[in-house]
Amino acid sequence: LNKADVARQLLTGCATSPAKTRGEAFAPSNIALCKYWGKRDDDLNLPMTSSVSISLGDLGTRTALSMAEGADTVTLNGEVLARDSTFALGVSRFLDLVRPHRAAGFRVETVNSIPTAAGLASSASGFAALALALDDLFGWRLDPKRLSILARLGSGSAARSVLKGFVEWRAGDSPDGMDSFAEALPERWPDFRIGLLTVSSRPKAVGSREAMRRTRETSALYHVWPAIVERDLALIKEAVSARDFDRLGRTAESNALNMHATSLGAWPPVLFWLPESVALMHRIWALREDGPAVYFTMDAGPNIKLLFLAAETAVVKSLFPEVHIIAPFG
Amino acid sequence: LNKADVARQLLTGCATSPAKTRGEAFAPSNIALCKYWGKRDDDLNLPMTSSVSISLGDLGTRTALSMAEGADTVTLNGEVLARDSTFALGVSRFLDLVRPHRAAGFRVETVNSIPTAAGLASSASGFAALALALDDLFGWRLDPKRLSILARLGSGSAARSVLKGFVEWRAGDSPDGMDSFAEALPERWPDFRIGLLTVSSRPKAVGSREAMRRTRETSALYHVWPAIVERDLALIKEAVSARDFDRLGRTAESNALNMHATSLGAWPPVLFWLPESVALMHRIWALREDGPAVYFTMDAGPNIKLLFLAAETAVVKSLFPEVHIIAPFG
């Protein structure tokens, strides 16, 4: 089974020609509170474990799509991309899954509202918006489950970006991944805040795909990761449902540190942190000793994402003047 | 069973009065290549796993000992210590194990040849030198195994500091710890070098005893630690015996990173690193990409210990002008 097979299966009975001249969609970026770390299928982006994220409101990707004979053209924030750029190649490869015939081309206009240099991955919102825009263009009206699976074929964490608020992506266990899709949790938490602290927006020395692979294959610590996720996933869902922010923050921070720890155990070792990342961590821990419930999470990179409630906004701003604060529920 | 019971058992039939007026001994500091991390008995300093270290030649502690009625007096590098200082209290508590009668006091003169601010723990060489000096003072002529056990009652890693060169401390499994002692490996490796890079000599935020306890009790990653040690111990002994420096360096570095990783998984998280530690790690990894076989290890603190062979001395000195180089075999 490869991506093309799964896409064919997923879109059985769906129209192969556009229902309108222009499809359009927005998908939010998302930050995992319980991380997706390690694939059970590299091609289908099937995860070893389930994960939980929070979608970032109106920070994300807006994509408009139309068809035209010939090669695809991809623009990003108004700029036409070279056909051999990583982003354009990734988009075209994804569009191959739904391309009605060989000569069919797409015009893809992508606008990211993620602040440049925020160090947020744009692949999650990017592929989610692309999947949603395809659905709009072809008039498929796929259910959320199928949209999530389609987005996942572009990038694992895109499975979560087709939804808003708190989102759980269930790992599933079928080889075709038809049971591996995201669902929204019912809770809204308007006071929930995320603070982006950007240490570096340079490309990472080791990409997440390679880091995941190396960790899964060489780190003995990774053997415990599925058990850690099982524990943390339950704690996070309980904490969200009980509005227990301390438990949520503690669990999310611990989950991120455990994820980074598994990579340290790989060989060659993978350390995403820069000196500034460690300086920030020590500052957050020192702050917490003084009382304020400010926690953090980190993805496969050096940047820090603070987790706090609206009441701590002033404290956070005064201690981290460079912070970019997001209110995921608007 | 407590320390006093074990000491009584260990010294059965041994003289309880001095054989001479002054006992004297030197013990080297040591750096673990496969770490001691986690106790199975907090009072007897019995480790969860075996470990392997390299003793640091003439860097260590020289201790002279004599008896006098009244309270103990402890001098460190020529300075009389306050009776309630951590070091003096620790020494007196250890001497309680062998004190012939309540009113018997000891004069302890301790000189550390470890460069101040080198960030090397002095408890290992300190308690090893004390155990050896007691043996000299009382004329016990204990075998190396008993000397190692006696030193261990003062501090776990002191079990290894009664010996020179490469040293293995076998965890043992008996509750009284009579099978938990160190033995020297037969190999000498005159080209072996250690480079101390001192990031900070300030006391740590979390001491190693507390960090070990917290990690063992709260970090799920710690469950894999015994298996990691079993693997690394065998690899290190093979590497020493085959003079395979790359394998030795790789294994020692990975072992240290895995140890630090288990602590990251604790709650509250334990991170011994400072920003400068991470900067140094990235510099070492970048250097290695260029060829030179320079590895590192780290103990429960922010400092880095480079591992390399004599041939790389010039490279190491030019890249790390502040390095303090040790030739463990003289």
XYZ file of C-alpha atoms in Angstrom:
660
model
C 0.000 0.000 0.000
C 1.318 3.419 -0.902
C -0.052 6.953 -0.793
C -1.592 6.718 -4.247
C -3.504 3.532 -3.329
C -4.818 5.085 -0.150
C -5.839 8.308 -1.906
C -7.681 6.303 -4.566
C -9.514 4.329 -1.879
C -10.296 7.495 0.074
C -11.728 9.306 -2.959
C -13.711 6.407 -4.431
C -16.823 7.837 -6.103
C -15.549 11.405 -5.813
C -15.626 13.827 -8.747
C -12.449 14.053 -10.810
C -13.223 17.428 -12.343
C -13.642 20.765 -10.581
C -17.092 21.855 -9.409
C -16.041 25.501 -9.657
C -13.175 27.546 -11.010
C -11.582 28.333 -7.672
C -11.415 26.395 -4.415
C -10.376 28.102 -1.233
C -9.751 27.215 2.404
C -8.018 28.200 5.613
C -6.398 25.803 8.096
C -4.824 26.744 11.416
C -1.339 25.877 12.522
C -1.285 23.612 15.578
C 0.962 22.896 18.545
C 0.994 19.429 20.075
C 0.493 19.170 23.833
C 1.150 15.440 23.645
C 3.616 14.949 20.806
C 3.545 12.968 17.596
C 7.023 11.441 17.637
C 7.853 8.444 15.470
C 6.123 6.871 12.486
C 4.872 3.327 12.117
C 4.631 3.879 8.325
C 6.985 6.360 6.699
C 5.110 6.683 3.430
C 1.579 7.002 4.809
C 2.675 9.182 7.755
C 1.110 6.775 10.214
C 2.191 7.552 13.776
C 3.453 5.158 16.442
C 1.144 6.808 18.966
C -1.861 9.093 19.250
C -1.337 12.802 19.982
C -3.256 15.883 21.155
C -2.825 19.430 19.890
C -4.307 22.880 20.096
C -5.073 24.688 16.852
C -3.851 28.270 16.679
C -7.035 30.169 15.802
C -6.449 32.443 12.820
C -2.727 31.737 12.580
C -2.239 29.342 9.742
C -2.440 28.978 5.994
C -4.986 30.240 3.459
C -4.844 28.438 0.142
C -6.632 29.163 -3.141
C -6.641 26.594 -5.902
C -7.596 26.494 -9.561
C -6.787 24.229 -12.487
C -4.848 24.970 -15.644
C -3.219 22.678 -18.212
C 0.536 22.299 -17.809
C 2.883 22.310 -14.872
C 1.768 23.395 -11.411
C 2.519 26.907 -10.279
C 2.865 27.583 -6.579
C 2.972 31.003 -4.985
C 3.825 31.576 -1.339
C 2.882 34.921 0.210
C 2.562 36.417 -3.277
C 5.880 35.129 -4.596
C 6.069 32.476 -7.354
C 8.253 29.592 -6.162
C 10.873 27.814 -8.245
C 9.517 24.450 -9.420
C 12.379 22.606 -7.703
C 12.003 24.321 -4.318
C 11.201 21.981 -1.431
C 7.806 23.559 -0.864
C 6.692 23.510 -4.536
C 7.903 19.938 -4.965
C 6.038 18.829 -1.829
C 2.832 20.492 -3.016
C 3.072 18.977 -6.504
C 3.776 15.538 -5.126
C 0.673 15.832 -2.948
C -1.430 17.061 -5.884
C -0.299 13.990 -7.864
C -2.592 12.009 -5.539
C -5.681 13.759 -6.909
C -4.527 14.881 -10.356
C -7.285 13.864 -12.824
C -4.798 13.209 -15.645
C -1.096 13.686 -16.294
C -1.331 17.042 -18.021
C -3.665 18.550 -15.454
C -1.958 21.354 -13.576
C -2.898 23.386 -10.517
C -2.370 26.992 -9.602
C -1.791 27.112 -5.874
C -1.776 30.413 -4.019
C -0.655 30.049 -0.448
C -0.619 32.766 2.182
C 0.767 32.065 5.643
C -0.462 34.227 8.501
C 2.097 32.632 10.776
C 4.497 35.427 11.716
C 7.633 34.900 9.667
C 10.504 33.733 11.819
C 8.086 32.437 14.443
C 9.704 29.074 14.064
C 6.341 27.405 13.596
C 6.178 24.586 11.100
C 3.991 25.558 8.155
C 3.600 22.050 6.757
C 0.730 21.148 9.107
C -1.480 24.108 8.179
C -0.161 24.072 4.612
C -1.239 20.528 3.740
C -4.456 20.839 5.762
C -5.436 23.970 3.811
C -4.513 22.254 0.548
C -6.720 19.248 1.383
C -9.623 21.543 2.337
C -9.161 23.671 -0.788
C -9.214 20.548 -2.978
C -12.451 19.490 -1.300
C -13.875 22.922 -2.059
C -12.638 22.994 -5.671
C -13.940 19.527 -6.577
C -17.070 19.826 -4.432
C -16.413 16.507 -2.705
C -17.861 17.435 0.713
C -15.692 14.836 2.404
C -16.445 14.214 6.082
C -13.897 15.556 8.644
C -12.414 12.088 9.061
C -11.592 11.767 5.353
C -10.289 15.331 5.205
C -7.963 14.536 8.096
C -6.682 11.379 6.375
C -6.141 13.247 3.103
C -4.203 16.022 4.873
C -2.129 13.396 6.724
C -0.870 12.035 3.400
C 0.816 15.431 2.937
C 2.279 15.739 6.427
C 1.557 13.809 9.626
C 0.616 16.726 11.832
C -1.599 18.171 9.059
C -4.107 15.510 10.134
C -4.788 17.715 13.184
C -4.852 21.057 11.357
C -8.150 20.424 9.564
C -9.838 21.009 12.948
C -10.120 23.812 15.513
C -9.552 23.950 19.271
C -8.194 20.906 21.086
C -7.697 18.046 18.650
C -6.860 14.382 19.178
C -5.233 12.379 16.412
C -5.827 8.693 17.038
C -2.947 6.531 15.879
C -5.159 3.704 14.680
C -3.695 0.341 13.856
C -4.823 -0.611 10.363
C -2.071 -0.855 7.747
C -3.926 1.434 5.306
C -4.350 4.104 7.999
C -8.076 4.483 7.412
C -8.465 4.568 11.221
C -5.701 7.150 11.710
C -7.378 10.573 11.727
C -8.025 13.514 14.013
C -11.141 14.516 15.931
C -11.898 17.713 17.833
C -12.361 17.542 21.592
C -15.625 19.237 22.605
C -14.076 21.693 25.099
C -13.417 25.376 24.459
C -11.054 27.195 26.827
C -11.159 30.894 25.964
C -8.524 31.846 28.591
C -5.952 29.472 27.150
C -2.867 31.290 25.822
C 0.227 30.304 23.904
C 3.352 32.464 23.852
C 5.850 31.975 21.048
C 9.471 32.585 22.016
C 11.545 32.337 18.883
C 15.166 31.403 19.434
C 16.028 30.708 15.829
C 14.178 30.463 12.545
C 17.106 28.966 10.669
C 16.536 25.494 9.199
C 17.342 22.749 11.687
C 20.549 20.724 11.418
C 18.438 17.543 11.519
C 14.880 17.593 10.136
C 12.055 16.036 12.130
C 11.525 13.140 9.729
C 15.186 12.073 10.019
C 15.226 12.751 13.784
C 12.121 10.589 14.306
C 13.612 7.790 12.247
C 16.969 7.898 14.001
C 15.308 8.008 17.422
C 13.002 5.103 16.684
C 15.833 3.012 15.270
C 18.700 3.771 17.662
C 17.402 5.180 20.955
C 16.696 2.599 23.659
C 14.747 5.292 25.526
C 12.215 5.367 22.694
C 10.933 1.965 23.860
C 9.149 3.734 26.733
C 7.723 6.530 24.556
C 4.429 4.781 23.713
C 3.751 4.214 27.431
C 4.570 7.854 28.204
C 2.156 9.027 25.519
C -0.587 6.734 26.761
C -0.237 8.219 30.249
C 0.070 11.847 29.079
C -2.769 11.649 26.580
C -5.194 10.551 29.287
C -3.921 13.220 31.707
C -4.239 15.982 29.116
C -7.768 15.027 28.129
C -8.771 14.873 31.800
C -7.100 18.233 32.448
C -8.863 19.878 29.487
C -12.189 18.468 30.565
C -11.672 19.575 34.204
C -10.098 22.939 33.218
C -7.147 21.953 35.419
C -4.482 24.184 33.946
C -1.643 23.085 36.232
C -2.121 19.485 35.294
C -2.342 20.368 31.623
C 0.815 22.506 31.714
C 2.811 20.009 33.756
C 1.866 17.143 31.478
C 2.515 19.026 28.234
C 5.908 20.273 29.457
C 6.931 16.832 30.689
C 5.756 15.234 27.441
C 7.889 17.624 25.363
C 10.952 17.070 27.562
C 10.485 13.311 27.312
C 10.279 13.585 23.531
C 13.536 15.573 23.395
C 15.083 13.100 25.845
C 14.364 10.137 23.549
C 16.309 11.904 20.776
C 19.274 12.558 23.029
C 19.505 8.813 23.399
C 19.833 8.327 19.628
C 23.146 7.887 17.846
C 24.347 10.203 16.477
C 22.595 12.179 19.230
C 19.892 14.643 18.197
C 19.731 17.837 20.239
C 17.386 20.494 18.852
C 18.208 22.980 21.594
C 20.392 26.018 21.254
C 22.053 27.708 24.238
C 19.211 30.263 24.266
C 16.632 27.464 24.545
C 18.263 26.292 27.771
C 18.519 29.837 29.106
C 14.770 30.271 28.517
C 13.915 26.957 30.189
C 15.843 27.941 33.310
C 14.048 31.318 33.323
C 10.646 29.639 33.075
C 11.449 27.229 35.898
C 12.692 30.107 38.054
C 9.510 32.070 37.283
C 7.349 29.113 38.272
C 9.098 28.869 41.643
C 7.704 32.342 42.304
C 4.152 31.185 41.668
C 2.864 31.934 38.162
C 1.637 28.828 36.359
C 3.631 29.254 33.157
C 4.678 26.051 31.400
C 6.252 25.380 28.039
C 6.359 22.945 25.187
C 8.865 22.523 22.361
C 8.709 20.808 19.007
C 11.543 19.385 16.952
C 13.443 22.669 17.056
C 15.005 25.208 19.426
C 11.949 27.419 19.964
C 9.832 27.590 23.093
C 6.061 27.822 23.252
C 4.766 29.091 26.587
C 1.472 27.757 27.909
C -0.474 29.963 30.337
C -3.879 31.426 31.145
C -5.018 34.951 30.277
C -4.534 36.067 33.898
C -0.749 35.670 33.537
C -0.505 37.774 30.377
C 1.045 40.796 32.098
C 3.658 38.696 33.927
C 4.568 36.879 30.724
C 4.853 40.119 28.723
C 7.021 41.812 31.315
C 9.398 38.861 31.614
C 9.492 38.008 27.922
C 8.976 41.291 26.029
C 9.688 39.524 22.727
C 6.822 37.028 23.205
C 4.148 36.633 20.511
C 0.911 35.740 22.292
C -1.809 33.663 20.661
C -5.389 33.226 21.894
C -6.384 29.948 20.202
C -10.094 30.474 20.890
C -10.062 34.035 19.556
C 21.016 -3.158 57.938
C 22.548 0.282 58.151
C 26.002 1.714 57.530
C 27.170 1.030 61.081
C 26.180 -2.652 60.837
C 27.992 -3.048 57.545
C 31.113 -1.273 58.805
C 31.164 -3.531 61.889
C 30.850 -6.620 59.694
C 33.507 -5.319 57.292
C 36.025 -4.598 60.081
C 35.462 -7.753 62.134
C 38.743 -8.715 63.772
C 40.383 -5.394 62.810
C 42.365 -3.327 65.297
C 40.418 -0.555 67.072
C 43.459 1.463 68.073
C 46.003 3.150 65.817
C 49.102 1.250 64.715
C 50.985 4.525 64.291
C 50.513 8.193 65.092
C 49.746 9.299 61.575
C 48.025 7.557 58.682
C 48.293 8.944 55.194
C 46.971 8.183 51.724
C 46.220 9.549 48.285
C 43.209 8.654 46.116
C 42.540 9.860 42.587
C 39.415 11.554 41.391
C 37.545 9.543 38.754
C 35.261 10.148 35.796
C 32.668 7.550 34.876
C 32.569 6.391 31.253
C 29.472 4.330 32.004
C 27.595 6.214 34.697
C 26.461 5.340 38.196
C 22.931 6.770 38.189
C 20.391 5.668 40.758
C 20.696 3.830 44.060
C 19.078 0.599 45.103
C 19.891 1.431 48.751
C 20.129 5.074 49.771
C 21.889 4.500 53.075
C 24.505 1.988 51.912
C 25.085 3.771 48.575
C 24.298 0.613 46.651
C 23.836 1.329 42.941
C 21.072 0.139 40.642
C 23.689 -0.791 38.043
C 27.390 -1.408 37.594
C 29.602 1.384 36.225
C 33.058 1.929 34.701
C 35.359 4.870 35.321
C 38.841 6.142 34.640
C 40.886 7.375 37.597
C 42.584 10.726 37.087
C 46.227 9.897 37.869
C 47.650 12.363 40.381
C 44.560 14.569 40.460
C 42.710 13.736 43.620
C 42.846 13.983 47.382
C 45.703 13.445 49.842
C 44.569 12.880 53.406
C 46.546 12.652 56.634
C 44.907 11.327 59.774
C 45.773 11.219 63.464
C 43.786 10.719 66.661
C 43.187 13.127 69.545
C 40.579 13.142 72.307
C 37.648 15.470 71.718
C 35.831 16.669 68.638
C 37.130 16.034 65.140
C 39.022 18.797 63.390
C 39.000 18.877 59.615
C 41.262 21.028 57.474
C 40.791 21.404 53.722
C 43.705 22.775 51.700
C 45.258 24.148 54.918
C 42.105 25.842 56.200
C 40.272 24.639 59.337
C 36.620 24.005 58.490
C 33.667 24.994 60.663
C 32.323 21.919 62.458
C 28.879 22.393 60.890
C 30.131 22.751 57.302
C 28.814 20.113 54.919
C 32.274 18.687 54.322
C 33.295 18.477 58.010
C 29.930 16.950 58.951
C 30.223 14.355 56.188
C 33.755 13.407 57.286
C 32.749 13.111 60.959
C 29.711 11.027 60.104
C 31.936 8.686 58.128
C 34.498 8.509 60.955
C 31.658 7.534 63.334
C 31.693 4.171 61.539
C 35.193 3.407 62.813
C 35.435 5.565 65.956
C 36.801 3.312 68.741
C 34.800 5.093 71.445
C 32.588 8.142 71.755
C 35.238 10.582 72.917
C 37.786 9.534 70.302
C 38.456 12.358 67.881
C 40.322 12.573 64.592
C 42.466 15.275 63.058
C 41.880 15.142 59.329
C 44.091 17.094 56.946
C 42.794 17.044 53.413
C 44.508 18.493 50.376
C 42.798 18.420 46.982
C 45.000 18.550 43.907
C 41.910 18.889 41.755
C 42.140 22.360 40.205
C 39.705 24.572 42.075
C 36.727 25.464 39.941
C 37.318 22.406 37.769
C 33.822 21.325 38.594
C 35.027 17.857 39.552
C 33.303 16.231 42.495
C 35.750 15.847 45.383
C 33.622 13.406 47.364
C 34.834 10.353 45.415
C 38.555 10.961 45.969
C 37.842 12.473 49.402
C 36.148 9.430 50.908
C 38.490 7.018 49.116
C 41.534 8.809 50.569
C 39.897 8.811 53.999
C 39.249 5.056 53.839
C 42.841 4.404 52.707
C 44.261 6.722 55.393
C 42.234 4.899 58.079
C 43.642 1.599 56.827
C 47.134 3.067 57.109
C 46.553 4.588 60.570
C 45.052 1.432 62.115
C 47.333 -0.948 60.194
C 44.382 -3.025 58.959
C 45.849 -4.002 55.582
C 42.343 -4.506 54.180
C 42.180 -6.081 50.727
C 41.166 -3.785 47.800
C 37.634 -5.177 47.858
C 37.084 -4.186 51.493
C 38.717 -0.802 50.971
C 36.311 -0.174 48.102
C 33.291 -1.134 50.211
C 34.462 1.061 53.096
C 34.953 4.057 50.758
C 31.510 3.424 49.234
C 29.886 3.932 52.629
C 31.153 7.525 52.421
C 30.112 8.200 48.821
C 29.011 5.839 46.048
C 31.592 6.799 43.451
C 34.361 6.674 46.097
C 34.153 2.889 45.664
C 35.983 3.416 42.338
C 38.522 5.969 43.585
C 40.515 3.479 45.681
C 41.885 2.123 42.376
C 43.881 3.422 39.406
C 43.322 3.289 35.648
C 40.095 1.869 34.271
C 37.873 0.675 37.105
C 34.655 -1.326 37.139
C 32.287 -1.086 40.081
C 30.028 -4.140 40.114
C 26.565 -3.366 41.416
C 26.207 -6.700 43.223
C 22.848 -7.821 44.505
C 23.206 -8.708 48.152
C 21.281 -6.474 50.586
C 24.376 -5.811 52.730
C 26.381 -4.720 49.677
C 29.305 -7.042 50.436
C 29.365 -7.873 46.705
C 29.229 -4.218 45.604
C 32.832 -3.087 45.136
C 35.214 -1.892 42.449
C 37.983 -3.728 40.600
C 40.644 -2.397 38.261
C 40.583 -3.469 34.612
C 44.000 -4.805 33.570
C 44.480 -2.435 30.596
C 46.692 0.662 30.595
C 46.153 3.194 27.797
C 48.911 5.799 28.046
C 47.568 7.872 25.124
C 44.169 8.329 26.724
C 43.399 11.955 27.531
C 40.647 13.811 29.352
C 40.011 17.510 28.835
C 38.103 19.413 31.495
C 35.935 22.244 30.194
C 34.525 24.071 33.166
C 31.284 25.907 32.534
C 30.439 26.642 36.136
C 31.791 25.702 39.539
C 28.789 27.063 41.421
C 26.834 24.532 43.499
C 24.146 22.812 41.445
C 20.479 23.738 41.809
C 19.695 20.051 42.385
C 22.305 17.778 43.995
C 23.057 14.390 42.477
C 21.536 12.419 45.356
C 18.189 14.245 44.989
C 18.385 14.107 41.170
C 18.992 10.343 41.234
C 16.094 9.818 43.628
C 13.701 11.999 41.626
C 14.700 10.320 38.364
C 14.318 6.812 39.744
C 10.929 7.620 41.276
C 9.298 9.787 38.594
C 10.979 9.291 35.204
C 9.468 6.576 33.028
C 12.607 6.735 30.874
C 14.622 5.449 33.826
C 13.028 2.013 33.332
C 15.348 1.484 30.354
C 18.476 2.750 32.138
C 19.604 -0.655 33.478
C 19.422 -2.142 29.956
C 21.369 0.813 28.529
C 24.081 0.343 31.143
C 24.299 -3.378 30.506
C 24.863 -2.688 26.795
C 27.301 0.212 27.335
C 29.327 -1.529 30.015
C 30.056 -4.446 27.715
C 30.890 -2.114 24.798
C 33.245 -0.021 26.916
C 35.106 -3.016 28.288
C 35.460 -4.455 24.780
C 36.633 -1.065 23.473
C 39.235 -0.702 26.226
C 40.487 -4.199 25.645
C 40.653 -3.691 21.842
C 42.014 -0.106 22.149
C 39.087 0.941 19.947
C 38.910 4.610 20.836
C 35.990 5.489 18.568
C 33.819 2.838 20.112
C 34.865 3.904 23.598
C 34.165 7.599 22.927
C 30.858 6.958 21.194
C 29.632 4.705 23.970
C 30.748 6.988 26.794
C 29.162 10.045 25.152
C 25.922 8.218 24.447
C 25.833 6.826 27.978
C 26.182 10.315 29.483
C 23.493 11.742 27.198
C 21.161 8.890 28.092
C 21.760 9.558 31.778
C 20.904 13.251 31.350
C 17.891 12.245 29.261
C 16.450 10.089 32.047
C 16.544 13.135 34.354
C 14.779 15.322 31.825
C 11.923 12.849 32.061
C 11.625 13.370 35.826
C 9.107 15.725 37.424
C 10.009 18.382 38.291
C 12.440 18.049 35.382
C 16.148 17.987 36.182
C 18.393 19.727 33.663
C 22.015 20.102 34.755
C 23.010 21.930 31.587
C 23.653 25.639 31.260
C 23.502 27.467 27.915
C 27.309 27.203 27.683
C 27.100 23.403 28.041
C 24.892 23.218 24.954
C 27.143 25.604 23.032
C 30.123 23.344 23.804
C 28.244 20.190 22.768
C 27.380 21.718 19.392
C 31.028 22.759 18.958
C 32.244 19.235 19.720
C 29.767 17.680 17.273
C 30.792 20.176 14.598
C 34.465 19.393 15.251
C 33.813 15.665 14.927
C 32.177 16.187 11.524
C 35.564 17.473 10.407
C 37.270 14.262 11.468
C 38.968 14.437 14.875
C 37.750 11.723 17.256
C 36.875 13.973 20.185
C 33.992 12.818 22.373
C 32.656 14.035 25.694
C 31.050 12.915 28.880
C 29.188 14.867 31.562
C 28.312 14.131 35.152
C 25.463 15.525 37.216
C 26.455 19.106 36.434
C 26.993 21.549 33.563
C 30.675 20.806 32.889
C 32.060 18.905 29.938
C 34.849 16.350 29.993
C 36.438 15.763 26.603
C 37.703 12.284 25.753
C 40.453 12.016 23.143
C 43.822 10.460 22.346
C 47.190 12.203 22.696
C 47.393 12.717 18.907
C 44.481 15.183 19.063
C 46.024 17.330 21.807
C 46.965 20.211 19.504
C 43.510 20.325 17.874
C 41.808 20.259 21.256
C 44.048 23.003 22.668
C 43.549 25.268 19.684
C 39.760 24.897 19.716
C 39.339 25.011 23.487
C 42.173 27.197 24.827
C 40.665 27.039 28.318
C 40.850 23.212 28.484
C 42.632 21.487 31.370
C 44.155 18.291 29.999
C 44.689 15.204 32.138
C 46.821 12.156 31.255
C 45.295 9.488 33.534
C 48.216 7.105 33.030
C 50.830 9.774 33.746
